[in-house]
Backbone as numpy.savetxt, mean C-alpha at the origin, in Angstrom:
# Nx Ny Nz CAx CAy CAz Cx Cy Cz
-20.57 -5.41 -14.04 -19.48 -6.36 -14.15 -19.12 -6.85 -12.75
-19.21 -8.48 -12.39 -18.49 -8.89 -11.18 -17.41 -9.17 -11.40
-16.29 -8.69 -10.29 -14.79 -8.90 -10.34 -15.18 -10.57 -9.77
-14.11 -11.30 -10.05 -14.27 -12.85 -9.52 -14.25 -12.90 -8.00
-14.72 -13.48 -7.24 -15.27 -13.55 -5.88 -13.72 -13.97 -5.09
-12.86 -12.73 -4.78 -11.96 -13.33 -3.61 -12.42 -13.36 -2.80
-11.35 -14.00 -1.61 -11.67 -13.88 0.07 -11.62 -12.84 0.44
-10.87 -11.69 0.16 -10.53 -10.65 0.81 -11.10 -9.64 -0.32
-11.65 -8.19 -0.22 -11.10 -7.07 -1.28 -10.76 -6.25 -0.53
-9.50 -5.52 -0.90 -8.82 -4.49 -0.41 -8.86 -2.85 -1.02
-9.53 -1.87 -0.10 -9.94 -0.89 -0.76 -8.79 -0.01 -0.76
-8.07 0.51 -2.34 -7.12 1.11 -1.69 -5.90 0.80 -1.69
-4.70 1.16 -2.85 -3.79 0.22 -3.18 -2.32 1.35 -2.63
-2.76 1.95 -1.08 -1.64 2.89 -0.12 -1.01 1.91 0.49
0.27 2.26 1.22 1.01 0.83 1.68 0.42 -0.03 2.17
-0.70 0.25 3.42 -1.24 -1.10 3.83 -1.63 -1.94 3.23
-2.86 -0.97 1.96 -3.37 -2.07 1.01 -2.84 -2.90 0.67
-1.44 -2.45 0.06 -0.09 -3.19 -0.89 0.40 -4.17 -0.07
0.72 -3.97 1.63 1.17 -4.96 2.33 0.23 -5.74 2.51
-1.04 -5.45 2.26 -2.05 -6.61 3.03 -2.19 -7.86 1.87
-2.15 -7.00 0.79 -2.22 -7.69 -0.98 -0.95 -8.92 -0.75
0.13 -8.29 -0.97 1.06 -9.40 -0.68 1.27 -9.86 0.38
0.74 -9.59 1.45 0.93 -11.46 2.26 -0.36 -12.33 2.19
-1.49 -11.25 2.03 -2.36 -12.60 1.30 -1.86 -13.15 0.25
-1.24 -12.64 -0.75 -0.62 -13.67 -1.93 0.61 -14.51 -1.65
1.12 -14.14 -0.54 2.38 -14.79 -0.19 1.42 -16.10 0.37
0.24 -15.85 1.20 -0.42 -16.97 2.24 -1.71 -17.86 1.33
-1.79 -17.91 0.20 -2.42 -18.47 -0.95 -3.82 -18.09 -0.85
-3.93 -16.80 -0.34 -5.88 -16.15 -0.21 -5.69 -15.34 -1.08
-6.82 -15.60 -1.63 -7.55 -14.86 -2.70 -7.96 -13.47 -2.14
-7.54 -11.99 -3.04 -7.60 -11.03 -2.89 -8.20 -10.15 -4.29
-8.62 -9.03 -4.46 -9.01 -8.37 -5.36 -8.36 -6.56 -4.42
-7.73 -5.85 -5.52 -7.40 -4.46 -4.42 -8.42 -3.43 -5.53
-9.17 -2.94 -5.20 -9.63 -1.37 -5.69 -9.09 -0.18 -5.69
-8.80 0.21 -6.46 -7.87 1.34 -6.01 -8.63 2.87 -7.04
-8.96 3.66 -6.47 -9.59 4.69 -7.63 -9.11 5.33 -8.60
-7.73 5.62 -8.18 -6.42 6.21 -9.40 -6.18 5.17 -10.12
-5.82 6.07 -11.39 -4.95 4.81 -12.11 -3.90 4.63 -11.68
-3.24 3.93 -12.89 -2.17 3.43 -12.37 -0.81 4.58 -12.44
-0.84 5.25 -13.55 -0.38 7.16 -13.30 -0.29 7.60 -12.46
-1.61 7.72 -12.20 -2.03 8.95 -11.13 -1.24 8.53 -9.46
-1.56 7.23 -9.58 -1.31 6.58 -8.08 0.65 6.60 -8.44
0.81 6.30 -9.13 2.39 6.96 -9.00 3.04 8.10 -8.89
2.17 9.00 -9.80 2.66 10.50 -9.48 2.42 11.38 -8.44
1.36 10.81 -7.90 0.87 12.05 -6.89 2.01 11.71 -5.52
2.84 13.26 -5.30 4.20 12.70 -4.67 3.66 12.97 -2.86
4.17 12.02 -2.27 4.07 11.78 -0.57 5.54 11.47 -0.32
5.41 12.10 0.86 6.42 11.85 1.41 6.60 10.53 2.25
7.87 9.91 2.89 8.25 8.99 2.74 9.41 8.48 3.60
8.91 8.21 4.88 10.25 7.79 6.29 9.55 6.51 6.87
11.02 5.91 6.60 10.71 4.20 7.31 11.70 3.89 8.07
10.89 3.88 9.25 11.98 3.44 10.20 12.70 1.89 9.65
13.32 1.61 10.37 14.60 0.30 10.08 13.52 -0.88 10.74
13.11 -0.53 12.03 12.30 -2.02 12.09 11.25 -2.47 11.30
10.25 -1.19 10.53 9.45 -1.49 9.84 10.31 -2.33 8.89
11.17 -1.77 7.96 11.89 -2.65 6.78 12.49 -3.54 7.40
12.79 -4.08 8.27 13.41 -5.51 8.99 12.42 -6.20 8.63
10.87 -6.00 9.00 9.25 -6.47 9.36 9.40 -6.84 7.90
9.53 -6.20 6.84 8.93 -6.49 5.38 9.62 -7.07 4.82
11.14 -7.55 5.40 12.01 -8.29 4.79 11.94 -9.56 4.32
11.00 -10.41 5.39 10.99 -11.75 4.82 9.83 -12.04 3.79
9.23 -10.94 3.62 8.08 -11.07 2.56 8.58 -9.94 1.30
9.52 -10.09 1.42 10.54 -9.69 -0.07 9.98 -8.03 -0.68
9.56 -7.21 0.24 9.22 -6.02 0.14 9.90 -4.96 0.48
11.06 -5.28 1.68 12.13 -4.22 1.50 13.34 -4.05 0.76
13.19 -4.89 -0.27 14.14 -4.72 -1.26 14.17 -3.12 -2.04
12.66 -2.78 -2.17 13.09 -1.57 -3.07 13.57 -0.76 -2.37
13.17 -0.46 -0.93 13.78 0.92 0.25 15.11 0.83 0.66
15.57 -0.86 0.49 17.24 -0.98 0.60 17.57 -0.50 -0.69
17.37 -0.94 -1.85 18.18 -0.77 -2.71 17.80 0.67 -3.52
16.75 1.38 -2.76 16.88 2.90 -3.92 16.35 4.11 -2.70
16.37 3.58 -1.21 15.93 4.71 -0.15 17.32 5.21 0.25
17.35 6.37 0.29 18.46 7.08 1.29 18.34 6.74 2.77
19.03 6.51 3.29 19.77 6.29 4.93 19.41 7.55 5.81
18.76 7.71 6.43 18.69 8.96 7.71 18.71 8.76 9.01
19.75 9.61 9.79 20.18 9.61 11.08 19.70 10.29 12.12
19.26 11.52 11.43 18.58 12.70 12.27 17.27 13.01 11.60
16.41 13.08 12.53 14.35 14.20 12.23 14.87 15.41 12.47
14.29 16.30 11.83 13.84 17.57 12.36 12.67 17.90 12.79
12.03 18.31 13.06 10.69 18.60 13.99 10.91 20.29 14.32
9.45 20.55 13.42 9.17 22.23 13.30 7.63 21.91 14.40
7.91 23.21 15.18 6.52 23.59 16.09 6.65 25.59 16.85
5.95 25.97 15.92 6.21 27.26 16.72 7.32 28.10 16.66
7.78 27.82 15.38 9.00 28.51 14.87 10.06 28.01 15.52
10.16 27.05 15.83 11.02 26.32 16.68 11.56 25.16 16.05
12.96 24.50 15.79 12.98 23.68 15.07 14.16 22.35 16.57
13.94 21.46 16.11 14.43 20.34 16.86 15.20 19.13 16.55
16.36 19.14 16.30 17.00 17.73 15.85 17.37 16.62 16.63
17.22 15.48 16.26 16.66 14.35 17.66 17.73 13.48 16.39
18.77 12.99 16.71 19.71 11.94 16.94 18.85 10.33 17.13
17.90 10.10 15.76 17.22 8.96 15.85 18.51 7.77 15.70
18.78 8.04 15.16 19.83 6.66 14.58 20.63 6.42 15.80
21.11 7.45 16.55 21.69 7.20 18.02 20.83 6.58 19.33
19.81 6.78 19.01 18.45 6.66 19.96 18.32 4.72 19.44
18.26 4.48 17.91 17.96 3.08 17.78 19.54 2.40 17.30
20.40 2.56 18.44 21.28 1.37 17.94 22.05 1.71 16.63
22.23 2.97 16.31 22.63 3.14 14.88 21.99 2.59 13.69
21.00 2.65 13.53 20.26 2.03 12.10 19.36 2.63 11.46
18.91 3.97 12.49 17.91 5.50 11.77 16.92 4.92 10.76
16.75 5.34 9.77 15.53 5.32 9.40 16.16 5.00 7.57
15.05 4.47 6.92 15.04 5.29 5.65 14.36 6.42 4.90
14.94 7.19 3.91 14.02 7.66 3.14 13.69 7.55 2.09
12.01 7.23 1.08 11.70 6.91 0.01 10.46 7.20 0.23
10.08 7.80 -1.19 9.10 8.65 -1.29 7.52 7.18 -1.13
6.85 7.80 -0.91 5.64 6.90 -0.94 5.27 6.48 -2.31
4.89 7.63 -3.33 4.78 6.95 -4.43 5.72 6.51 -4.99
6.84 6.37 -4.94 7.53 5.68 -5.49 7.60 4.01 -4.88
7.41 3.53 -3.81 7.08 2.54 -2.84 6.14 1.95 -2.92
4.85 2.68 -3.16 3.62 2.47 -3.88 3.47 2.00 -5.38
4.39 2.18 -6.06 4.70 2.23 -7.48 5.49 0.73 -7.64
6.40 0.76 -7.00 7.42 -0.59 -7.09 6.39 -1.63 -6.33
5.45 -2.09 -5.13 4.91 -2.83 -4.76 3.88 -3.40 -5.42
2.81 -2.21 -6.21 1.97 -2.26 -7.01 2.73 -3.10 -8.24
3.85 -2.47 -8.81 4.70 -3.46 -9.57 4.48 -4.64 -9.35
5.31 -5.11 -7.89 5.87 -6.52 -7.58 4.49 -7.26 -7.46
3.47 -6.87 -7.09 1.90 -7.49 -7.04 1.74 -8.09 -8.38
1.77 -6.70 -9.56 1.18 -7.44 -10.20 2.03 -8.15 -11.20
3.31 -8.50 -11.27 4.47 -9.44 -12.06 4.02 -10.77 -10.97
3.51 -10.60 -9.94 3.29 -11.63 -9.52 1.48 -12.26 -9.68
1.01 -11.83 -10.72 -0.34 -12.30 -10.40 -1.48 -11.94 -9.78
-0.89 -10.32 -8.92 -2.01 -10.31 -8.40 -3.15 -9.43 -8.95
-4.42 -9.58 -8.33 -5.35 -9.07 -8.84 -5.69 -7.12 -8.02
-5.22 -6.60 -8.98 -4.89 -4.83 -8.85 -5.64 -4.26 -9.94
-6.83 -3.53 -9.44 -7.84 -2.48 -10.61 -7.77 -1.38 -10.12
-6.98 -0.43 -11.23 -6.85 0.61 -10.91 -7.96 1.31 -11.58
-8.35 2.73 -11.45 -9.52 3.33 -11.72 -11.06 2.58 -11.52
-10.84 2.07 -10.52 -12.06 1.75 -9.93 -12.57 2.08 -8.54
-13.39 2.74 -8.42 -13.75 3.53 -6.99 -14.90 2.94 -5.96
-14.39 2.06 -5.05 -15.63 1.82 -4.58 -16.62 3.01 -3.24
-17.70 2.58 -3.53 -18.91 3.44 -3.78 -19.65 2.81 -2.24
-19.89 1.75 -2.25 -21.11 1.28 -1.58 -20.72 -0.14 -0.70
-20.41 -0.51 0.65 -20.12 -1.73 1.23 -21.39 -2.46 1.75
-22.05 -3.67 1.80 -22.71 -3.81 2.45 -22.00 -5.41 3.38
-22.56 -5.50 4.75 -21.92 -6.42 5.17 -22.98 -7.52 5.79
-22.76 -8.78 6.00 -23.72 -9.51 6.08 -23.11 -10.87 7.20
-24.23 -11.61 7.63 -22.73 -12.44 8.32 -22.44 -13.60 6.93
-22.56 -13.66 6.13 -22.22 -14.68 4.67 -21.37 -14.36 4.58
-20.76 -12.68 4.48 -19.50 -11.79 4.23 -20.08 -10.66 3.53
-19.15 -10.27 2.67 -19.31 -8.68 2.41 -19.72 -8.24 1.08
-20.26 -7.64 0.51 -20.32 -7.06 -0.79 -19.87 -5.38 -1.13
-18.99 -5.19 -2.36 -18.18 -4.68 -2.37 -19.12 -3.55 -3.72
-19.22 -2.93 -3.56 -20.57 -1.91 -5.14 -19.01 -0.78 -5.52
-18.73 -0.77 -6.24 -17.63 0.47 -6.86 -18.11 0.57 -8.63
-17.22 1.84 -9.17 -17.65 2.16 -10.31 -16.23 2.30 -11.53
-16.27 2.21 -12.61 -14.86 2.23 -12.68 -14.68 3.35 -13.56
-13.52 4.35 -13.12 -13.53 5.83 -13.60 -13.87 6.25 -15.28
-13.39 5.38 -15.65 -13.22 5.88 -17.14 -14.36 5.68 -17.73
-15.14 4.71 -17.68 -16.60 4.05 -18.19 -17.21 4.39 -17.34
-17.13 4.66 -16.39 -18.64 4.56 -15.04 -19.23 3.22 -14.95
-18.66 2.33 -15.31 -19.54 0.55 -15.36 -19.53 0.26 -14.13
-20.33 0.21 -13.53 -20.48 -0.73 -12.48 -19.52 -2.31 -12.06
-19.39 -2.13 -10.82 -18.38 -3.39 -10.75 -19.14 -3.62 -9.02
-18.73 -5.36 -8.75 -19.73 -5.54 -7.47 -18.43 -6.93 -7.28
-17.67 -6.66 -6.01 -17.24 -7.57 -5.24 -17.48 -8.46 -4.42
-17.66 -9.15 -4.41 -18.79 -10.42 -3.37 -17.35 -11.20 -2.79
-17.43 -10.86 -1.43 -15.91 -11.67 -0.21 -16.14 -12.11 0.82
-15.40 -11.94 1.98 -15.51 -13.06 2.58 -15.40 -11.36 3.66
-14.19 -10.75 3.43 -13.57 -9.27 4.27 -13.11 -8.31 3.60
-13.47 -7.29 3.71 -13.09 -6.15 3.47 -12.20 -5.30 4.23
């Protein structure tokens, strides 16, 4: 099975993937994301989850820090373990008062993957890619998809 020929495929639907997905869809390029979990799995499996304030400033105008404002907890202080030793560092005092947030990854992962695909985008979950080859034409993309084992082949521009 060929997925339809975007410009981009993105291996991998972890925040970057997710950020790279939506601003190519924000910037009208064609994308395809692979991702090997389903769509379950890639929600449940729990990560942890600290964003600093400039990152979510950064994702603001591309309408992605909405979920970390409206469902991340606020943090002021890190702790930092080394050697039985523990360390509290006054981040939020260090940046101007604005510290960090906290929200779990899959859950961040979960709401973006959301907002992708209410918006159209093109997100296959349980599909694992396998095999890249690169060319100067562009790239070809060989993955398999978990549940069937069917073959799937991406033909782009970048990977």
């Amino acid at each position: 099975m060929a997925l339809r020929d975007p410009v981009v495929c993105i291996i991998g639907a972890g925040p970057a993937g997710l950020v790279t997905a939506h601003l190519l869809q924000q910037a009208g390029i064609s994308f395809a994301v692979l991702e090997r979990q389903d769509a379950d799995a890639l929600r449940a499996r729990v990560k942890a989850g600290l964003i600093e304030h400039r990152t979510v400033e950064l994702l603001r105008p591309y309408g992605l820090a909405d979920p970390i404002v409206e469902r991340g907890g606020r943090v002021g202080t890190i702790e930092f373990r080394a050697g039985g030793q523990a360390l509290m560092l006054d981040y939020a005092g260090l940046c101007g008062g604005r510290g960090s947030y906290s929200y779990p990854q899959h859950k961040l992962v979960g709401d973006w993957a959301g907002q992708l695909q209410a918006a159209g985008g093109d997100l296959r979950f349980g599909t694992e890619a396998t095999e890249i080859e690169q060319s100067e034409d562009g790239a070809v993309v060989r993955a398999v998809r978990g549940a069937t084992g069917e073959p799937v082949t991406v033909e782009c521009e970048a990977v």
